[in-house]
Tab-separated table of C-alpha atoms and ligand atoms in Angstrom:
chain	number	residue	atom	x	y	z
A	41	MET	CA	-25.932	44.273	95.438
A	42	SER	CA	-27.422	44.724	91.977
A	43	ASP	CA	-24.492	43.268	90.133
A	44	THR	CA	-25.415	39.657	89.521
A	45	LYS	CA	-22.571	38.901	87.149
A	46	ALA	CA	-21.075	35.544	88.037
A	47	THR	CA	-17.487	35.608	89.136
A	48	ASP	CA	-15.078	32.748	89.405
A	49	LYS	CA	-13.216	34.275	92.305
A	50	VAL	CA	-11.751	31.867	94.774
A	51	VAL	CA	-12.810	32.969	98.248
A	52	LYS	CA	-11.674	30.998	101.274
A	53	SER	CA	-11.405	31.659	104.948
A	54	GLU	CA	-7.976	32.430	106.331
A	55	ALA	CA	-8.192	29.144	108.267
A	56	ASP	CA	-8.688	27.219	105.025
A	57	TRP	CA	-5.793	28.999	103.360
A	58	ARG	CA	-3.610	28.182	106.336
A	59	LYS	CA	-4.472	24.502	105.975
A	60	GLU	CA	-3.806	24.361	102.235
A	61	LEU	CA	-0.698	26.487	101.916
A	62	THR	CA	2.775	26.027	103.296
A	63	PRO	CA	3.727	28.638	105.930
A	64	MET	CA	5.869	30.444	103.329
A	65	GLN	CA	3.113	30.425	100.711
A	66	TYR	CA	0.634	31.685	103.292
A	67	ALA	CA	2.949	34.481	104.411
A	68	VAL	CA	3.430	35.699	100.837
A	69	LEU	CA	-0.001	35.156	99.299
A	70	ARG	CA	-2.212	36.084	102.241
A	71	GLU	CA	-0.031	38.356	104.375
A	72	LYS	CA	1.881	40.068	101.553
A	73	ALA	CA	5.245	39.014	102.868
A	74	THR	CA	8.300	39.103	100.643
A	75	GLU	CA	10.664	36.175	100.626
A	76	ARG	CA	14.315	36.986	101.155
A	77	PRO	CA	16.100	37.720	97.854
A	78	PHE	CA	18.028	34.874	96.221
A	79	THR	CA	16.283	32.279	98.410
A	80	GLY	CA	13.277	31.441	96.262
A	81	GLU	CA	12.796	28.127	94.552
A	82	TYR	CA	12.398	29.625	91.071
A	83	GLU	CA	14.962	32.424	91.144
A	84	TYR	CA	17.336	30.523	88.823
A	85	GLU	CA	14.754	28.211	87.246
A	86	THR	CA	15.173	27.887	83.476
A	87	LYS	CA	12.887	24.931	82.730
A	88	PRO	CA	10.251	25.761	80.121
A	89	GLY	CA	6.720	25.708	81.440
A	90	THR	CA	3.874	27.673	82.885
A	91	TYR	CA	3.944	29.360	86.262
A	92	VAL	CA	0.591	29.059	87.984
A	93	CYS	CA	-0.690	30.615	91.224
A	94	ALA	CA	0.342	28.574	94.266
A	95	GLY	CA	-2.974	29.496	95.874
A	96	CYS	CA	-5.532	28.696	93.181
A	97	GLY	CA	-3.709	27.270	90.158
A	98	GLN	CA	-4.561	30.076	87.762
A	99	THR	CA	-2.012	30.541	84.941
A	100	LEU	CA	0.091	33.612	85.726
A	101	PHE	CA	3.329	33.669	83.739
A	102	GLU	CA	4.951	31.723	80.917
A	103	SER	CA	8.607	30.763	81.227
A	104	ASP	CA	9.210	32.554	77.896
A	105	ALA	CA	8.632	35.855	79.689
A	106	LYS	CA	11.064	35.017	82.514
A	107	PHE	CA	14.429	36.720	82.573
A	108	ASP	CA	17.350	37.032	84.929
A	109	SER	CA	17.036	40.504	86.402
A	110	GLY	CA	19.597	39.937	89.137
A	111	CYS	CA	17.141	41.380	91.661
A	112	GLY	CA	16.848	38.168	93.658
A	113	TRP	CA	13.344	37.137	92.681
A	114	PRO	CA	11.861	35.487	89.599
A	115	SER	CA	11.231	38.256	87.068
A	116	PHE	CA	8.928	38.367	84.076
A	117	THR	CA	8.334	40.901	81.309
A	118	GLN	CA	4.590	40.254	81.125
A	119	PRO	CA	1.811	38.109	82.587
A	120	ALA	CA	0.468	35.151	80.599
A	121	ALA	CA	-2.859	36.993	80.395
A	122	GLU	CA	-3.565	40.578	81.447
A	123	SER	CA	-6.822	39.537	83.081
A	124	HIS	CA	-5.071	37.017	85.324
A	125	VAL	CA	-3.275	39.628	87.378
A	126	GLU	CA	-4.530	42.706	89.193
A	127	GLU	CA	-2.482	45.727	90.093
A	128	GLU	CA	-2.849	47.976	93.090
A	129	GLN	CA	-0.953	50.955	94.452
A	130	ASP	CA	1.107	49.990	97.447
A	131	HIS	CA	2.348	52.730	99.777
A	132	SER	CA	3.954	50.484	102.377
A	133	HIS	CA	7.603	50.787	103.462
A	134	GLY	CA	7.697	54.470	102.512
A	135	MET	CA	7.673	53.693	98.792
A	136	ILE	CA	5.077	53.965	96.088
A	137	ARG	CA	5.034	50.663	94.286
A	138	THR	CA	2.569	48.721	92.221
A	139	GLU	CA	1.493	45.517	93.862
A	140	VAL	CA	0.647	42.511	91.684
A	141	LEU	CA	-2.141	40.179	92.784
A	142	CYS	CA	-3.708	37.024	91.386
A	143	SER	CA	-7.062	38.074	89.917
A	144	LYS	CA	-8.714	34.841	90.945
A	145	CYS	CA	-7.805	34.378	94.624
A	146	SER	CA	-6.486	37.915	95.303
A	147	GLY	CA	-3.232	36.389	96.522
A	148	HIS	CA	-0.242	38.720	96.742
A	149	LEU	CA	2.376	37.828	94.104
A	150	GLY	CA	4.921	40.631	94.151
A	151	HIS	CA	5.414	44.016	92.520
A	152	VAL	CA	5.764	45.380	89.005
A	153	PHE	CA	8.371	47.983	88.068
A	154	ASN	CA	8.833	49.915	84.848
A	155	ASP	CA	12.506	49.136	84.257
A	156	GLY	CA	12.079	45.851	82.389
A	157	PRO	CA	14.210	44.871	79.410
A	158	GLY	CA	11.466	43.724	77.041
A	159	SER	CA	9.129	45.555	74.700
A	160	THR	CA	6.675	46.000	77.585
A	161	GLY	CA	9.276	47.879	79.624
A	162	LEU	CA	7.922	46.082	82.648
A	163	ARG	CA	9.561	43.916	85.283
A	164	TYR	CA	7.222	41.713	87.237
A	165	CYS	CA	9.164	40.864	90.370
A	166	ILE	CA	7.380	37.846	91.813
A	167	ASN	CA	7.895	35.724	94.938
A	168	SER	CA	8.738	32.084	94.187
A	169	ALA	CA	6.423	31.048	97.000
A	170	ALA	CA	3.464	32.494	95.117
A	171	LEU	CA	4.223	30.386	92.065
A	172	LYS	CA	4.170	26.767	90.993
A	173	LEU	CA	5.949	25.721	87.814
A	174	LYS	CA	4.172	23.279	85.572
A	175	PRO	CA	6.928	22.048	83.235
A	176	ARG	CA	6.002	21.605	79.589
B	155	ZN	ZN1	-4.515	32.701	92.724
């Protein structure tokens, strides 16, 4: 390991995550589960605020970027900061999708699709369980 650059990654054991997260948050963030559509806490949320990672508290999305996609999960046109999310190819379930992860704790958030309505053309389809809304 020659790379000595400091990182601010949050690294915890699975046992610690289990203690700190609710079973639903753990299933989504750590086991890449997807909550059932139209069941999430923030699906119809319209309060202005900042959505942070339920695992580590990093800012992920602003409510300004949230829109009603009708897909059953909270949807955003863009992350609050590009560096706060990571994207990875996901070949599970016989589909090729782009997985979205929190860049700080590597928690699974959801997927991003390129059929969004905004200028970015993107639709970040995110599990409510991976988010916490901090109202303004
Ligand atoms: Zn996180």
